[in-house]
Every structure is written in structure tokens, then in C-alpha cells.
C-alpha positions as a printed NumPy array, in Angstrom:
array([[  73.837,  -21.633,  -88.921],
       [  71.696,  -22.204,  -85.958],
       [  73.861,  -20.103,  -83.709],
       [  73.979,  -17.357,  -86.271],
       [  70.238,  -17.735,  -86.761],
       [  69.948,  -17.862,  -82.83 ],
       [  72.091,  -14.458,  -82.382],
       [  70.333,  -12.558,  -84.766],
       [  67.243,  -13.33 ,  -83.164],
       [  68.411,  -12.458,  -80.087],
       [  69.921,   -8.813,  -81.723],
       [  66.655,   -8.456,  -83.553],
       [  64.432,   -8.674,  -80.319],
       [  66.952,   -6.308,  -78.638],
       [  66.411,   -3.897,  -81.396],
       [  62.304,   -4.626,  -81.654],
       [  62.829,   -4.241,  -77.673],
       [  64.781,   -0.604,  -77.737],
       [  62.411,    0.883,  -80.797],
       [  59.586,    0.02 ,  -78.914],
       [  60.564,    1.423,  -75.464],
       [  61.958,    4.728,  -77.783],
       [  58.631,    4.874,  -78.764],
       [  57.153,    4.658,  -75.484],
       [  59.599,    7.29 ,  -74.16 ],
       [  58.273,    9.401,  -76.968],
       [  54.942,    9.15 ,  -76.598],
       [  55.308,    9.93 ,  -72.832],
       [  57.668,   12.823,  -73.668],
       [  54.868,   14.133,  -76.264],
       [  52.443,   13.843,  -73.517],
       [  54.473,   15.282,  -71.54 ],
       [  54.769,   18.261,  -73.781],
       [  51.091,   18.247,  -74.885],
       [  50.472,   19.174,  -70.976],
       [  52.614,   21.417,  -71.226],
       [  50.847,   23.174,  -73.846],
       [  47.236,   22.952,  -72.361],
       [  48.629,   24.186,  -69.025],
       [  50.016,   27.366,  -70.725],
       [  47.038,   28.018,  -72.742],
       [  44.732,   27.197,  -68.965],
       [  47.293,   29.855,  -67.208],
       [  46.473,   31.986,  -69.909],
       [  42.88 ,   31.929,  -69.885],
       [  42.895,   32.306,  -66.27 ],
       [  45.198,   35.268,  -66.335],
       [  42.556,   36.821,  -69.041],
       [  39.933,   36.216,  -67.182],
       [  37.077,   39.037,  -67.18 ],
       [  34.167,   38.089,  -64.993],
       [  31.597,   40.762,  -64.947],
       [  32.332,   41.754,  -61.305],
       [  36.068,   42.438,  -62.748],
       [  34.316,   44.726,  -65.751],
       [  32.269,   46.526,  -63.343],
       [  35.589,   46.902,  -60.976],
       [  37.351,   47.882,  -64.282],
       [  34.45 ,   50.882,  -65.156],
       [  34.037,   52.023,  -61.824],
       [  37.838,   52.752,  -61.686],
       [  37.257,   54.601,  -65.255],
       [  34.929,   56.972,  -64.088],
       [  37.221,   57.673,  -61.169],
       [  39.81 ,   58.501,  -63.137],
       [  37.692,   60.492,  -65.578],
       [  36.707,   63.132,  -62.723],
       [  40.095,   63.394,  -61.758],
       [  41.481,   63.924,  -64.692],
       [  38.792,   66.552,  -65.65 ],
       [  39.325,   67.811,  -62.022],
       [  43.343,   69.283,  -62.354],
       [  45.779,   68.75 ,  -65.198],
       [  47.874,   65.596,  -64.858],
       [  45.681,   64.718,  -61.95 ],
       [  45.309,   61.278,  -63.648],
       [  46.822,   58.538,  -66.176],
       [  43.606,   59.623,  -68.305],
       [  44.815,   63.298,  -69.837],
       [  41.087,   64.417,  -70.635],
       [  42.034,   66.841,  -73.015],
       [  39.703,   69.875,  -73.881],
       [  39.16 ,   70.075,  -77.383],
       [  37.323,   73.484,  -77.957],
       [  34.922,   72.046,  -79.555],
       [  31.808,   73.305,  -77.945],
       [  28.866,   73.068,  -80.873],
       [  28.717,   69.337,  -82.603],
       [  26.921,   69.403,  -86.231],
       [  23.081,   69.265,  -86.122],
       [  22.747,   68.45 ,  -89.901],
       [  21.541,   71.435,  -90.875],
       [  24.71 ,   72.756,  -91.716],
       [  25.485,   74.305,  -95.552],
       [  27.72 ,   75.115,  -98.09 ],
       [  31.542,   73.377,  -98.789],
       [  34.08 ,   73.001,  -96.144],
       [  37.613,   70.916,  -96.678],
       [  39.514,   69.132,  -94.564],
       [  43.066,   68.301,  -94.116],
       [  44.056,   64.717,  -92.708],
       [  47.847,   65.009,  -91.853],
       [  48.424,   61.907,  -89.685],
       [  50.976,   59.369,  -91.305],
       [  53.07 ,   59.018,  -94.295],
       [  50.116,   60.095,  -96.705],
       [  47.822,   62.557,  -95.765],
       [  44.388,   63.53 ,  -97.253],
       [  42.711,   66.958,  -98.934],
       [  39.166,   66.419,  -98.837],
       [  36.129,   68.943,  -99.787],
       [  32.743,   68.399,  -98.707],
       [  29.262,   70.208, -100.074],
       [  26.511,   70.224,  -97.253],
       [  22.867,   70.445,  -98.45 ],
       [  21.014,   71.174,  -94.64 ],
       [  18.743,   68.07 ,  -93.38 ],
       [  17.446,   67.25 ,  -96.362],
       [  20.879,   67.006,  -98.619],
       [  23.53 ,   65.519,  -95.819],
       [  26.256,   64.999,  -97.343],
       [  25.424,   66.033, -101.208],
       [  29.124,   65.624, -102.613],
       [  32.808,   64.782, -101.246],
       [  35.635,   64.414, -103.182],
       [  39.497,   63.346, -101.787],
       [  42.631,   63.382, -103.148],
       [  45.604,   61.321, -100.629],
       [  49.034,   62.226, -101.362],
       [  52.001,   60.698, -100.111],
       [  55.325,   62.657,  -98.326],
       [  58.323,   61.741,  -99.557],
       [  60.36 ,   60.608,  -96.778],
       [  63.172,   63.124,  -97.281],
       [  60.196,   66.06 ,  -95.883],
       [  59.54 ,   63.8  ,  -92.473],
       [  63.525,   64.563,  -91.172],
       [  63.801,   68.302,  -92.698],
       [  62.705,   71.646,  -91.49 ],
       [  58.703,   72.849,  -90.814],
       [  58.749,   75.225,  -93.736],
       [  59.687,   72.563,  -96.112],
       [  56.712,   70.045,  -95.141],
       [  54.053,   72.862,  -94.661],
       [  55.264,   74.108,  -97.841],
       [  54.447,   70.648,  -99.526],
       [  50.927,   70.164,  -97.519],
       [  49.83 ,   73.709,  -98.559],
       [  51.019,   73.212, -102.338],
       [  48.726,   69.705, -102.522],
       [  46.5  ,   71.683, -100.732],
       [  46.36 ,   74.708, -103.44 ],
       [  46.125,   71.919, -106.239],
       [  43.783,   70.6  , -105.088],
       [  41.365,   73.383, -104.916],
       [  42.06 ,   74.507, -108.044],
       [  40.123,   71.441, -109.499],
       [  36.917,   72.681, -107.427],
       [  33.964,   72.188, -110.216],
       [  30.418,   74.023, -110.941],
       [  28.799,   72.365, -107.981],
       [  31.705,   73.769, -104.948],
       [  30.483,   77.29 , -105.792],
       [  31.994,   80.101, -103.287],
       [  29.91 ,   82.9  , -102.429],
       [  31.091,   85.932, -103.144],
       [  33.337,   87.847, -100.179],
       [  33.716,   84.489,  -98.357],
       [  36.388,   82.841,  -97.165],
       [  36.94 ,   78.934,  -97.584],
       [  37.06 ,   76.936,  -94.305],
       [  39.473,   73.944,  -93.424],
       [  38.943,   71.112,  -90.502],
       [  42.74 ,   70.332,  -90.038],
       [  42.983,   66.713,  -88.248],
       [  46.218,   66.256,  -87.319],
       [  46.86 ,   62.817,  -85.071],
       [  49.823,   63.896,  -83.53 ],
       [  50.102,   64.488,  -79.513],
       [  49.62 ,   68.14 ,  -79.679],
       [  48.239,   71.142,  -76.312],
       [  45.788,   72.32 ,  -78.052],
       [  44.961,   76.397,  -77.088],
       [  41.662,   77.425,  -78.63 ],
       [  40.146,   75.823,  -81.498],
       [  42.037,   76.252,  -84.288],
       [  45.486,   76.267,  -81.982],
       [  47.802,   73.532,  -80.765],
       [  51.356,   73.697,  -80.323],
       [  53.227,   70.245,  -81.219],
       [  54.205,   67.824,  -78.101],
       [  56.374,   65.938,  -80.256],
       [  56.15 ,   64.209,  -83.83 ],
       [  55.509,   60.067,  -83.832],
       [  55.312,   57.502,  -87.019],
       [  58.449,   58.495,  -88.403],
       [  58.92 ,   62.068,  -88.321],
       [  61.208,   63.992,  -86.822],
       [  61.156,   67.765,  -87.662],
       [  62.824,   69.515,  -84.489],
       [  61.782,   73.485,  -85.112],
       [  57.681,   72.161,  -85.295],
       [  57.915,   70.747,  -81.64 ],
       [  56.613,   73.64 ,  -79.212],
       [  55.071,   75.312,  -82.114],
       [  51.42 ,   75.848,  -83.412],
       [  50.625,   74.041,  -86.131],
       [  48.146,   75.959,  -87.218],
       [  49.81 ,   78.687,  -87.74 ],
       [  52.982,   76.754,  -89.979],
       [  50.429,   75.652,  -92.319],
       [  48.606,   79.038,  -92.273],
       [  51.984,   80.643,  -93.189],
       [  52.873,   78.163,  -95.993],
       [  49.358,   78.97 ,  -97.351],
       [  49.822,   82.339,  -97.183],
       [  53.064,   81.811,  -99.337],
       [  51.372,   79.717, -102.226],
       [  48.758,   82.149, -102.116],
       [  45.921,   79.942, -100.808],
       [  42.941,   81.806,  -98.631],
       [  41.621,   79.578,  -96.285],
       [  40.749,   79.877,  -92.853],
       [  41.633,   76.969,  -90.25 ],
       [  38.812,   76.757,  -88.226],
       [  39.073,   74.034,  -86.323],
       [  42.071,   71.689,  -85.393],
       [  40.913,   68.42 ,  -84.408],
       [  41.806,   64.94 ,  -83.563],
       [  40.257,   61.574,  -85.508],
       [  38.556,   60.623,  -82.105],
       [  36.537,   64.164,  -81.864],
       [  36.127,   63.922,  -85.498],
       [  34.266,   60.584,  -85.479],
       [  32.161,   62.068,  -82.714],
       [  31.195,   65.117,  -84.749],
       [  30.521,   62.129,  -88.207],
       [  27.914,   60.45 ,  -85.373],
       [  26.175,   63.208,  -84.089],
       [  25.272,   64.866,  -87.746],
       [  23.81 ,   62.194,  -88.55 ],
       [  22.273,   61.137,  -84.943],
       [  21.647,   63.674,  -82.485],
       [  21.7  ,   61.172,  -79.567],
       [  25.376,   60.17 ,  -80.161],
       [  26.802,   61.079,  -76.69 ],
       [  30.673,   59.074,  -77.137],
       [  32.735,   58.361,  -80.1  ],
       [  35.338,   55.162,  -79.324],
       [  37.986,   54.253,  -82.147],
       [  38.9  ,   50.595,  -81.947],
       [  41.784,   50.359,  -84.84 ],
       [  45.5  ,   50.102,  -84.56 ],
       [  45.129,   52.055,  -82.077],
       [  42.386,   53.388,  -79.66 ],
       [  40.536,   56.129,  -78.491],
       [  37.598,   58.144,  -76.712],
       [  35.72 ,   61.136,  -77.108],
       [  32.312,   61.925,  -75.242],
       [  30.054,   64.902,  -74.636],
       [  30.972,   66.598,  -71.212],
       [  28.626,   69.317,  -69.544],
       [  30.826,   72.088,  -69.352],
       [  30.022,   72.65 ,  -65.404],
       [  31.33 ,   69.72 ,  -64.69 ],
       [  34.963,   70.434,  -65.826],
       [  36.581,   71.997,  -62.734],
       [  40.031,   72.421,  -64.502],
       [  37.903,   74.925,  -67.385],
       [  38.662,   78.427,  -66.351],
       [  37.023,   79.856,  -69.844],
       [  33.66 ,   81.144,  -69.894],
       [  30.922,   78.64 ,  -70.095],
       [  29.689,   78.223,  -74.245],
       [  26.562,   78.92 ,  -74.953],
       [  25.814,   74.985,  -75.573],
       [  26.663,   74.432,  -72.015],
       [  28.772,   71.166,  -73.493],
       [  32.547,   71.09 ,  -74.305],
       [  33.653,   67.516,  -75.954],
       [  37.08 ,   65.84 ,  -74.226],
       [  39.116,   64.09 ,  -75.695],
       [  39.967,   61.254,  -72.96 ],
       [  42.943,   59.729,  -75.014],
       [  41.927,   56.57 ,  -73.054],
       [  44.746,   54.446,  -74.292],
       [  46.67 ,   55.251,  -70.894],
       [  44.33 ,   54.187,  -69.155],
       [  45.701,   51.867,  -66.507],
       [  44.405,   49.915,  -63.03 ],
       [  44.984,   47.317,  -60.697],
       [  41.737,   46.036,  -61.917],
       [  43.09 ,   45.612,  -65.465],
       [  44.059,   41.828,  -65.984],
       [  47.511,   42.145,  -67.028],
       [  49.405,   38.672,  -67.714],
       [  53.143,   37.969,  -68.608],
       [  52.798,   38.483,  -71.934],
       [  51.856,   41.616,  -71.626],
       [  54.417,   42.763,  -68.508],
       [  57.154,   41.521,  -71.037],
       [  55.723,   43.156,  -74.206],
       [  55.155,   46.733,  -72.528],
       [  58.673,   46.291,  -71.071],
       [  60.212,   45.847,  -74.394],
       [  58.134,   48.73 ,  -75.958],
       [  59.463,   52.043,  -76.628],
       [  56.797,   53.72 ,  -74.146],
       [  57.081,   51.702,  -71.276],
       [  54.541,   52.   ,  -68.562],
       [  52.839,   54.315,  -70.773],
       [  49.443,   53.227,  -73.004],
       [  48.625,   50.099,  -71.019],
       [  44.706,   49.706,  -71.963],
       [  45.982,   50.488,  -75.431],
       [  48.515,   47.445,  -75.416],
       [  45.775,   44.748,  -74.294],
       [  42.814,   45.892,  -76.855],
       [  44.477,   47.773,  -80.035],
       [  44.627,   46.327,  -83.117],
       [  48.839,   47.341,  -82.854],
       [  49.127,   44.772,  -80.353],
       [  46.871,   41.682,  -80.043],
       [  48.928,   39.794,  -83.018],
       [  51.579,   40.529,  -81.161],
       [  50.381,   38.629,  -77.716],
       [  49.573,   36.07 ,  -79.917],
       [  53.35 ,   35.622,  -80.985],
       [  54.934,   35.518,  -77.389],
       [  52.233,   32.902,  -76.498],
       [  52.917,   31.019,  -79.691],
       [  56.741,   31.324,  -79.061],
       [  56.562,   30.128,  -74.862],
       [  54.394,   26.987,  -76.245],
       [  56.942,   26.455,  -79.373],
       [  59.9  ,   27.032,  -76.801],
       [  58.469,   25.261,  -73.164],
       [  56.288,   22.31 ,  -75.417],
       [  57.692,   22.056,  -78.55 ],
       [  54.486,   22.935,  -79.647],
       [  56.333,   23.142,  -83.394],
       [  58.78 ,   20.232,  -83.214],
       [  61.951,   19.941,  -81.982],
       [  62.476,   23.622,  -83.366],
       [  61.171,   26.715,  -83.164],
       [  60.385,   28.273,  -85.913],
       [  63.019,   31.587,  -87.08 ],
       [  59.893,   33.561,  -88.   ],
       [  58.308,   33.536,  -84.451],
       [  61.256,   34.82 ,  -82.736],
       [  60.129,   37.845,  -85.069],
       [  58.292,   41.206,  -83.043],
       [  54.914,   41.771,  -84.437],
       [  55.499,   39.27 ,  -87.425],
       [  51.688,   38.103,  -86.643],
       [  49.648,   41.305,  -87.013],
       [  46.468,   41.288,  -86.508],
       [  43.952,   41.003,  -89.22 ],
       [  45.866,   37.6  ,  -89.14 ],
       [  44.879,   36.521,  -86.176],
       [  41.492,   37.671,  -86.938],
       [  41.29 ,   35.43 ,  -90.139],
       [  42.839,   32.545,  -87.759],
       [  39.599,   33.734,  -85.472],
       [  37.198,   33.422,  -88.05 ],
       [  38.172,   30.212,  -89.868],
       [  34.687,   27.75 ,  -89.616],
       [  36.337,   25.035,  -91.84 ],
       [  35.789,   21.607,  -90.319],
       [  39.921,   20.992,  -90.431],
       [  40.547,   24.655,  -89.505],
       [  42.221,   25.115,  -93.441],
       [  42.766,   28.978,  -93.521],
       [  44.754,   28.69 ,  -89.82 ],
       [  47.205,   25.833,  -91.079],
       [  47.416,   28.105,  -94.612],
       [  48.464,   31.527,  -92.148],
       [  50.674,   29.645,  -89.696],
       [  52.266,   28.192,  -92.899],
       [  52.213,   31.571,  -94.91 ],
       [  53.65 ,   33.536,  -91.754],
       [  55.913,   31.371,  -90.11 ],
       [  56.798,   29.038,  -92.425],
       [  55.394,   26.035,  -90.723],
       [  54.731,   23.593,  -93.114],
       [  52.291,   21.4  ,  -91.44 ],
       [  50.094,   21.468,  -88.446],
       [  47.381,   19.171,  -86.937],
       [  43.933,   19.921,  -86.23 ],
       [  44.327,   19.547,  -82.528],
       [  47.448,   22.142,  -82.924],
       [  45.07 ,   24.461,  -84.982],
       [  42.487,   24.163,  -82.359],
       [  45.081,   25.623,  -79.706],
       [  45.602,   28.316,  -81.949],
       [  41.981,   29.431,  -82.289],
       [  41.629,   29.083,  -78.572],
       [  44.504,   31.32 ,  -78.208],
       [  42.912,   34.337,  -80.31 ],
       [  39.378,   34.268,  -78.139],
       [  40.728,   33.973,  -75.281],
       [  43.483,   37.333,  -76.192],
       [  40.332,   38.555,  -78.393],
       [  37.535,   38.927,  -75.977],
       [  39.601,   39.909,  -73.548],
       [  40.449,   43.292,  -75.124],
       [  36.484,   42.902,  -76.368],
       [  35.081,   43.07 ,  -72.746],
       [  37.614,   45.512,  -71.582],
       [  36.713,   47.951,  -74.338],
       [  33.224,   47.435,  -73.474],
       [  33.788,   47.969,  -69.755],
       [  35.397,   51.535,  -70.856],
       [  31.897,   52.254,  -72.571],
       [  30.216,   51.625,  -69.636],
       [  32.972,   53.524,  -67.609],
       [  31.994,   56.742,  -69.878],
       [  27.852,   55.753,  -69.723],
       [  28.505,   55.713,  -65.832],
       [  30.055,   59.104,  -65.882],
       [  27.218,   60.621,  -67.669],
       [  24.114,   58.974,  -65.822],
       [  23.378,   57.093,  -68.932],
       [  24.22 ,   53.491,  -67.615],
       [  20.57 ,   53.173,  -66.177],
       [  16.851,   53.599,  -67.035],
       [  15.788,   56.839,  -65.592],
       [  12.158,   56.683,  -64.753],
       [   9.715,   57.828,  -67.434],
       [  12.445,   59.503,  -69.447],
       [  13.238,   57.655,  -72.276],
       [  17.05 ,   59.115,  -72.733],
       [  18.751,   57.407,  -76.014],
       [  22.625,   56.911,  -75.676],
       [  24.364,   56.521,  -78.801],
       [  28.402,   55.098,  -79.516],
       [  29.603,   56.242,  -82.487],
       [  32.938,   53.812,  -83.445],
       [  35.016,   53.463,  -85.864],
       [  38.406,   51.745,  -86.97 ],
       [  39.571,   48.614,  -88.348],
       [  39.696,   46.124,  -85.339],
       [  35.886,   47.5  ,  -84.988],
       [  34.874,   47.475,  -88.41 ],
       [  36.52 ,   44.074,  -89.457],
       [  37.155,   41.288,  -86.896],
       [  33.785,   40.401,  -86.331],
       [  34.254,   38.083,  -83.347],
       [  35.947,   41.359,  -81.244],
       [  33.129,   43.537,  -82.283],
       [  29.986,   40.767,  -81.772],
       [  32.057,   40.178,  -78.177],
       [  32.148,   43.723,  -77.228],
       [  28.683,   44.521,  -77.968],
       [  27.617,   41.515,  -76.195],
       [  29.726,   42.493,  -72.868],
       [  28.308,   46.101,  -72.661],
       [  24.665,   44.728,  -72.858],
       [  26.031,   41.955,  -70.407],
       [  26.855,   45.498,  -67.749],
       [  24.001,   47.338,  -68.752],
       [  21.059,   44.797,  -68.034],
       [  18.231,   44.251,  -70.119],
       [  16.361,   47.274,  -69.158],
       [  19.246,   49.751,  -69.808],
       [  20.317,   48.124,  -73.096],
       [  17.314,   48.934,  -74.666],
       [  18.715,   52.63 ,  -74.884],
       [  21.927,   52.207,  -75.534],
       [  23.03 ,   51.958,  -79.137],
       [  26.47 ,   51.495,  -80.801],
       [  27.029,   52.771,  -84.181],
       [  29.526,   52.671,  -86.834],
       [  30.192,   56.247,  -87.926],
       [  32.999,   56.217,  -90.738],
       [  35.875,   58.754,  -91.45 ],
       [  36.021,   60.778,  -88.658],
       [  39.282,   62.116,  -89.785],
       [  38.34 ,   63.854,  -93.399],
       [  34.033,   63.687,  -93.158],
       [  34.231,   64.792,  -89.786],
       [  37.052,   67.728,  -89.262],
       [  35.503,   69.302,  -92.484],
       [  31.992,   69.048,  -90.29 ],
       [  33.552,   70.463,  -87.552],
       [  34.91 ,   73.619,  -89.514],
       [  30.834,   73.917,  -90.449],
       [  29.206,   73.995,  -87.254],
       [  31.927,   76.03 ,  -86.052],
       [  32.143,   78.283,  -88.901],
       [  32.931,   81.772,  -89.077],
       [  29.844,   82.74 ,  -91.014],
       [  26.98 ,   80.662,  -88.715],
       [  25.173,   83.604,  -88.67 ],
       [  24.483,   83.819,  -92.252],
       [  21.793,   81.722,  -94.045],
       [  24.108,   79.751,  -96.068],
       [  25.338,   77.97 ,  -93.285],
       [  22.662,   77.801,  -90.7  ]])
């Protein structure tokens, strides 16, 4: 017995001996791994890294590019499109306009009664309608046909108050957020068609002119007066309602710029000079790019594996489209380098964009003391069914740091635009107000992107500067704004009702 007893002892302190130096191993392996994971998250803040000498770098190589891109076309990454648009709403437009909002798989018919300064806006009504997918892959006539006939029905509902003058032709803003050359005002041929549709006879064609044509078969009159884009449109929605907005900037699933040019100071303008001595451009800042900008791995590999590579760079590190997305390939190094998940990764975050971004911003936002709504998101999205806190904590850190990066970069792009138009310092004794009209969902809704950004440009402006410098939301640029375009630029400014 006591040799039995003896050996077991013996086995039993082996096996005590080997659990505890498995443990040990493990410890030092998850130790080893934790590093692992703080060293990629301290890589990554360094990489994102946007000291305000790197902002100011990061303007002054936006205003460069804006003169040469104003200067000759394709002279720069920044296309600095003219948009026609010469004479921005002053509020005391009149009358009803509509406005057609063609740029997805639903599109808008919107009218709009103006009452002067007094009345604003005194009515809108909308109607969206959706395309059914079979009209995104078939000929022009067939989708024009479709807009036009919404387009019809919908003005036959027009009540008492949408009262026509007599002899007077309705007026349509037509924003249609597609890459399009626009000619004149109310002309732009087609580039090529995005989100889905692909309708070969449009491309190289004016647009305004195949939905003129279907309206002229359903028997609609209506004159397209102005063909504009969302960005130019949310510029137009600021400046009725504020006479000092100088830039509109769309911060959404995408992003944008728009400002108010002096039309002397567009060498690549052969036209005649308007009579407002201002012509709005439409810098379609996403492709923006610079040595200045600071790129990391994460975004090398995700442009790479993008269907526009090397194309829409500032757009890829700020749009709502994309910061979800850094957030996964972070997620997945630290899940595949650290095990920052277990022993697995999880199927789910080997998935592109599978963590969009209103996501992240709920991840962002999450003030619970044990960080609740992350471990719900991370368990909702991809399938993880528990986390710690200090694993949450990583998490959060991750979305500032990929957060206020594209925050201080858009804010550096302000200032670019302020620079360009001696706004980004006190003159002395004028007292010049600058206003930013924004709009879109990354703006609107993640709160810690827009308090960041707002806090960066006063950060580059200074005190003194700040004080003048305002940033707005102005809503609907697409619908409110093209139908407020088609009224300052109407046909009949001359007469009373509209001026």
C-alpha cells in the first residue's frame, strides 16, 4: 500500500508540477500576445498621427492643388469642376420650383413653394420612388421613361397652394450624383454610371436632354434649369438661409466640397465673366491625395484591394464608406498576430466591410462603466460571444484613434479651402464672417467625429480667427437645394414673382 500510496504521490506532484508550469507557459504566452496587441494598436496610433504642423502641411498642400487644378484641366488630383452655377439663392426668391434627386436605387420628386424673406421655405412636399432593378441594366429610354412618368404623377397631385401662373413654365433642379462633364447649366454628358447601373447608350450623353425627351413623351412641361450635384446643392441650402456661407463640405458615406470661387481667379474659365463676378466649383475633394497625408498599412492594403485603386485616397481615410472598414483589418491583424479573440479568429471578421460604420460609431460612443453596447456589437456583428473590459477598451481606442484621424484631416481640408480664399485670418478692422455649410451622416450623427473636427479647425485657425469662422449644418442639399438652385437661376428672374 505504501508503495502504491508513495507512487501516486509521486505521479500526482508530476501532474500538480506540469499543470502548473502549463499555466505559467500560458500566462507568459498571453502576455506575450497581450504585447502584441498594445504594440499594434501603439504602431497604429503613431502611423495616425496628426500633429498640427502635419494639418497645416496637409492644407497648405490643398490650396496648392486647388490653384492648379483651377489653373488647366487635369492639372491636378483635385478635378475642380465648374458648375455653372454663378448666382447662389439670396432668400428672396418666389413661387414653386421641383427637384429631381436621381442618385441611387430610389430617387426623389420634390416641389418646393418659396414665400421671399419673410416665408423661406412656406411648403415642400416629396414623394421617393424606388427603380426596379431590371431599369438599372436596360436602355436610357426605358429609365428616363420611368423617372419622367413618377415625375408626371407626381405633379398631377399639385394642390390649391402650388398655384402656376398663367403662361409659365414649371422649373426642375435635377441633382444627379453621378460623375458627369457638365457643359452649361442645365447640361452634362454622363462619364460613366456607378451604384449599380449600367446603361451603355447614357454614357457620353446629356442627361438633361434624355429626361427632357422622356418628358416630352408623357407630356410633362418642365424646364431643367439647372443640373447640379448634392455638394453644390448643400451650398446653395446654406447660403439661402445665410448669406455668409462661403463652402459647403459633405461628410457621409462619402465626401465632398463645394466653395465660392471669384470668377477671375479661374484661369482655365474661357466664358465671359457673370455678372456676380463668382462661379461655385465643385472640388470633388475625395481624390485628394499627398505625401503629407498619413497613410498606414491598413489603408495601402484596403485601397489596393478596392475597385478604384490609387484613386479617392482622402475619401478612403475620412468617409463614412470606409472607417468601419479600417476598423476590421485592424481588428483582424490583432485577432490573427495576438489572438486578440482566442485561439480563433472569428469567420465574420475575415468579412469586407462587415463593420460599417454607424457601428463603430455606437462602439465610439458607449459611456457604460463595462463598455456594454461594444461587447453587445462585437457579439451582434461577429459573433463573439464574450469579451473583457480590457478587450473592449482596445476596441474604443481603436475607433478614436481611426476617428479623429479622418476628423482632423477633414478639418485641415476646411482650412485648406479658408486659406485659398483669405478667410483663414483676421483681416484688420473688417469683420469678414466665413460660414461651412455640411451635411451627411458621418457629420450629422457620430458625434465624437464631428465635436473632433470642429475642435481641429479652431485648433488651425487660432483664437482670433475662430471667432469668424462658423460651421453649419445645412440639410438636403440634394432635393431643398437643386429646387433652390432652379429659383435663383430661373428663367423668369426678371419678373416679380420670382425676384
Amino acid at each position: 500500500m505504501g508503495k502504491v500510496a508513495v507512487g501516486a504521490t509521486v505521479v500526482c506532484a508530476a501532474a500538480v508540477c506540469a499543470a502548473s508550469v502549463y499555466i505559467v507557459r500560458r500566462r507568459m504566452q498571453s502576455s506575450g500576445k497581450w504585447a502584441r496587441v498594445i504594440e499594434i494598436l501603439r504602431v497604429l496610433e503613431e502611423d495616425c498621427a496628426t500633429p498640427i504642423g502635419k494639418l497645416r502641411q496637409v492644407a497648405d498642400a490643398m490650396t496648392v492643388e486647388m490653384h492648379a487644378g483651377l489653373a488647366s484641366e487635369g492639372g491636378s488630383k483635385l478635378k475642380m469642376l465648374i458648375s455653372y452655377v454663378d448666382n447662389l439663392p439670396s432668400g428672396e426668391e418666389h413661387g414653386f420650383f421641383y427637384a429631381l434627386d436621381l442618385g441611387g436605387t430610389n430617387f426623389r420628386v420634390m416641389r418646393v413653394l418659396l414665400g421671399g424673406k419673410q416665408g423661406r421655405v412656406v411648403k415642400q412636399e416629396a414623394k421617393e420612388v424606388s427603380i426596379p432593378p431590371h431599369l438599372m441594366t436596360s436602355g436610357s429610354d426605358e429609365l428616363f421613361n420611368f423617372i419622367a412618368e413618377a415625375l408626371a404623377n407626381f405633379v398631377a397631385t399639385e394642390g390649391e397652394d402650388f398655384h402656376l401662373p398663367e403662361g409659365r413654365q414649371r422649373e426642375l433642379g435635377f441633382t444627379f450624383s453621378f460623375p458627369v462633364k457638365q457643359t452649361s447649366l442645365s447640361s452634362g454628358t454622363l462619364i460613366k454610371w456607378t451604384k449599380g447601373f449600367s446603361i451603355e447608350d447614357t454614357v457620353g450623353q446629356d442627361v438633361v436632354g434624355a429626361l427632357v425627351k422622356a418628358m416630352e413623351r408623357v407630356g410633362l412641361d418642365m424646364n431643367v434649369t439647372a443640373l447640379v450635384n448634392d455638394t453644390v446643392g448643400t451650398l446653395a441650402g446654406g447660403r439661402y438661409y445665410n448669406p455668409d456661407v462661403v463652402a459647403a463640405v459633405i461628410l457621409g458615406t462619402g465626401t465632398n466640397a463645394a466653395y465660392v470661387e471669384r470668377a477671375h481667379a479661374i484661369p482655365k474659365w474661357h466664358g465671359l465673366l457673370p455678372k456676380s463676378g463668382e462661379m461655385v466649383i465643385n472640388m470633388e475633394w475625395g481624390n485628394f491625395r499627398s505625401s503629407h497625408l498619413p497613410l498606414t498599412e491598413y489603408d495601402h492594403l484596403l485601397d489596393f484591394d478596392s475597385l478604384n485603386p490609387g484613386e479617392q485616397i482622402l475619401e478612403k481615410i475620412i468617409s463614412g464608406m470606409y472607417l468601419g472598414e479600417i476598423l476590421r483589418r485592424v481588428l483582424l491583424k490583432m485577432a490573427d498576430e495576438a489572438a486578440f479573440f482566442g485561439d480563433s479568429v472569428p469567420p465574420k471578421l475575415r468579412i469586407p466591410f462587415i463593420i460599417r460604420t454607424p457601428n463603430m460609431s455606437a462602439m465610439h460612443s458607449d459611456t457604460s462603466p463595462d463598455l456594454k453596447v461594444v461587447g453587445s456589437k462585437l457579439k451582434d456583428i461577429l459573433e463573439v460571444p464574450t469579451t473583457s473590459l480590457k478587450m473592449r477598451k482596445v476596441v474604443v481606442s481603436l475607433c478614436d484613434i481611426i476617428a479623429c484621424r479622418g476628423a482632423r484631416l477633414s478639418a485641415a481640408g476646411i482650412y485648406g479651402i479658408l486659406k485659398k480664399l483669405g478667410r483663414d485670418a483676421p483681416k484688420d478692422g473688417e469683420t469678414q464672417k466665413s460660414v461651412i455649410a455640411m451635411d451627411g451622416g458621418l457629420f450629422e450623427h457620430y458625434t465624437q467625429f464631428s465635436e473632433c473636427m470642429e475642435s481641429s479647425l479652431k485648433e488651425l485657425l487660432g483664437d482670433e480667427a475662430s471667432d469668424s469662422v462658423e460651421v453649419i449644418h445645412s440639410n438636403d442639399g440634394s432635393g431643398v437645394g437643386a429646387a433652390l438652385l432652379a429659383a435663383s437661376h430661373s428663367q423668369y428672374l426678371d419678373d416679380s414673382q420670382t425676384s
